[in-house]
Amino acid sequence: MILHLAPAADWDAVPLGGTYSPASLDTEGFVHCTGDDDTLQRVANAFYRHLPGEIVVLTLDETRLGAVTKWEAPAHPNPDAAPGTDDATRFPHVYGPLERDAVVLERRFVRTPDGTCTGYEPRA
């Protein structure tokens, strides 16, 4: 299982049986994902605190994805990290859109007023 975060409004616009193509697919050629909750929370707090509104965390079954998934070095290392600390971390990059049918769980970030993610809760 791999994880992807998305603005709720974008994800909710994907029809049943449809696919989701975030901007990174066009600009970088892949969809950013992570392999566990702790890493996703660190990435979200480093890069996505500014996103307004609800953010959903999608748990994806890799075997249901039509695109290739490669575990690679981070595309955008955390500028606040100590030198060399991100080198060992690999991230799943999906080289195609995410099928709605590959999502096995939807959760939402619990966030503070400044956008910091403090945990997860089921999405109603």
Tab-separated table of C-alpha atoms in Angstrom, residues 8-105:
chain	number	residue	atom	x	y	z
A	8	ALA	CA	-10.454	17.157	-1.138
A	9	ALA	CA	-12.170	19.292	-3.774
A	10	ASP	CA	-9.915	17.863	-6.515
A	11	TRP	CA	-10.393	14.278	-5.368
A	12	ASP	CA	-14.152	14.653	-4.947
A	13	ALA	CA	-14.410	15.825	-8.572
A	14	VAL	CA	-13.142	12.435	-9.825
A	15	PRO	CA	-16.116	10.358	-10.962
A	16	LEU	CA	-16.604	6.742	-9.889
A	17	GLY	CA	-14.438	4.587	-12.119
A	18	GLY	CA	-12.405	7.655	-13.115
A	19	THR	CA	-8.778	8.636	-12.705
A	20	TYR	CA	-7.015	11.430	-10.836
A	21	SER	CA	-4.124	13.288	-12.467
A	22	PRO	CA	-2.543	15.851	-10.158
A	23	ALA	CA	-0.456	18.662	-11.666
A	24	SER	CA	2.812	16.838	-10.913
A	25	LEU	CA	1.924	14.225	-13.516
A	26	ASP	CA	2.139	16.910	-16.217
A	27	THR	CA	5.002	18.920	-14.733
A	28	GLU	CA	7.222	16.116	-13.413
A	29	GLY	CA	5.925	13.010	-15.165
A	30	PHE	CA	4.766	11.180	-12.034
A	31	VAL	CA	2.455	11.334	-9.008
A	32	HIS	CA	4.160	11.831	-5.624
A	33	CYS	CA	3.342	9.211	-2.980
A	34	THR	CA	4.786	7.917	0.289
A	35	GLY	CA	5.020	4.537	1.911
A	36	ASP	CA	3.816	5.245	5.455
A	37	ASP	CA	1.842	7.692	7.606
A	38	ASP	CA	4.817	9.186	9.466
A	39	THR	CA	6.653	10.045	6.243
A	40	LEU	CA	3.481	11.454	4.694
A	41	GLN	CA	2.921	13.692	7.709
A	42	ARG	CA	6.530	14.980	7.576
A	43	VAL	CA	6.249	15.676	3.838
A	44	ALA	CA	2.886	17.392	4.254
A	45	ASN	CA	4.204	19.639	7.008
A	46	ALA	CA	7.319	20.510	5.012
A	47	PHE	CA	5.655	21.200	1.655
A	48	TYR	CA	1.850	21.387	1.854
A	49	ARG	CA	0.939	23.404	4.942
A	50	HIS	CA	-0.102	26.294	2.690
A	51	LEU	CA	-2.806	24.288	0.895
A	52	PRO	CA	-6.213	25.650	1.885
A	53	GLY	CA	-9.199	23.492	2.727
A	54	GLU	CA	-9.540	19.833	3.493
A	55	ILE	CA	-6.745	17.505	2.427
A	56	VAL	CA	-7.455	13.829	1.916
A	57	VAL	CA	-5.035	10.978	2.371
A	58	LEU	CA	-5.611	8.214	-0.160
A	59	THR	CA	-4.373	4.712	0.580
A	60	LEU	CA	-3.712	3.005	-2.747
A	61	ASP	CA	-3.342	-0.669	-3.527
A	62	GLU	CA	-0.391	-0.666	-5.941
A	63	THR	CA	-1.618	-3.849	-7.595
A	64	ARG	CA	-4.752	-2.018	-8.764
A	65	LEU	CA	-2.840	0.813	-10.431
A	66	GLY	CA	-2.473	0.724	-14.195
A	67	ALA	CA	0.751	2.750	-14.141
A	68	VAL	CA	4.251	1.745	-13.113
A	69	THR	CA	5.321	2.621	-9.564
A	70	LYS	CA	9.024	3.190	-8.907
A	71	TRP	CA	10.602	3.732	-5.477
A	72	GLU	CA	13.045	6.604	-5.971
A	73	ALA	CA	14.966	9.344	-4.191
A	74	PRO	CA	12.874	12.387	-3.256
A	75	ALA	CA	12.128	14.733	-6.145
A	76	HIS	CA	12.243	17.765	-3.834
A	77	PRO	CA	14.417	17.150	-0.769
A	78	ASN	CA	13.311	18.959	2.354
A	79	PRO	CA	15.275	22.234	2.477
A	80	ASP	CA	15.069	22.194	6.299
A	81	ALA	CA	16.567	18.716	6.659
A	82	ALA	CA	20.118	18.187	7.815
A	83	PRO	CA	22.487	17.398	4.927
A	84	GLY	CA	22.319	13.775	3.867
A	85	THR	CA	19.266	12.812	5.935
A	86	ASP	CA	16.888	12.451	2.974
A	87	ASP	CA	19.305	10.379	0.877
A	88	ALA	CA	18.241	7.002	2.282
A	89	THR	CA	14.505	7.660	2.011
A	90	ARG	CA	12.824	6.340	-1.134
A	91	PHE	CA	9.390	7.418	-2.295
A	92	PRO	CA	6.901	5.674	-4.556
A	93	HIS	CA	6.423	7.671	-7.750
A	94	VAL	CA	3.469	6.579	-9.897
A	95	TYR	CA	4.082	7.200	-13.598
A	96	GLY	CA	0.456	7.659	-14.582
A	97	PRO	CA	-2.924	8.701	-13.209
A	98	LEU	CA	-4.401	7.192	-10.049
A	99	GLU	CA	-7.467	5.041	-10.602
A	100	ARG	CA	-10.260	5.742	-8.143
A	101	ASP	CA	-10.770	1.966	-7.935
A	102	ALA	CA	-7.229	1.583	-6.545
A	103	VAL	CA	-8.127	3.586	-3.413
A	104	VAL	CA	-8.865	1.287	-0.485
A	105	LEU	CA	-9.119	3.964	2.229
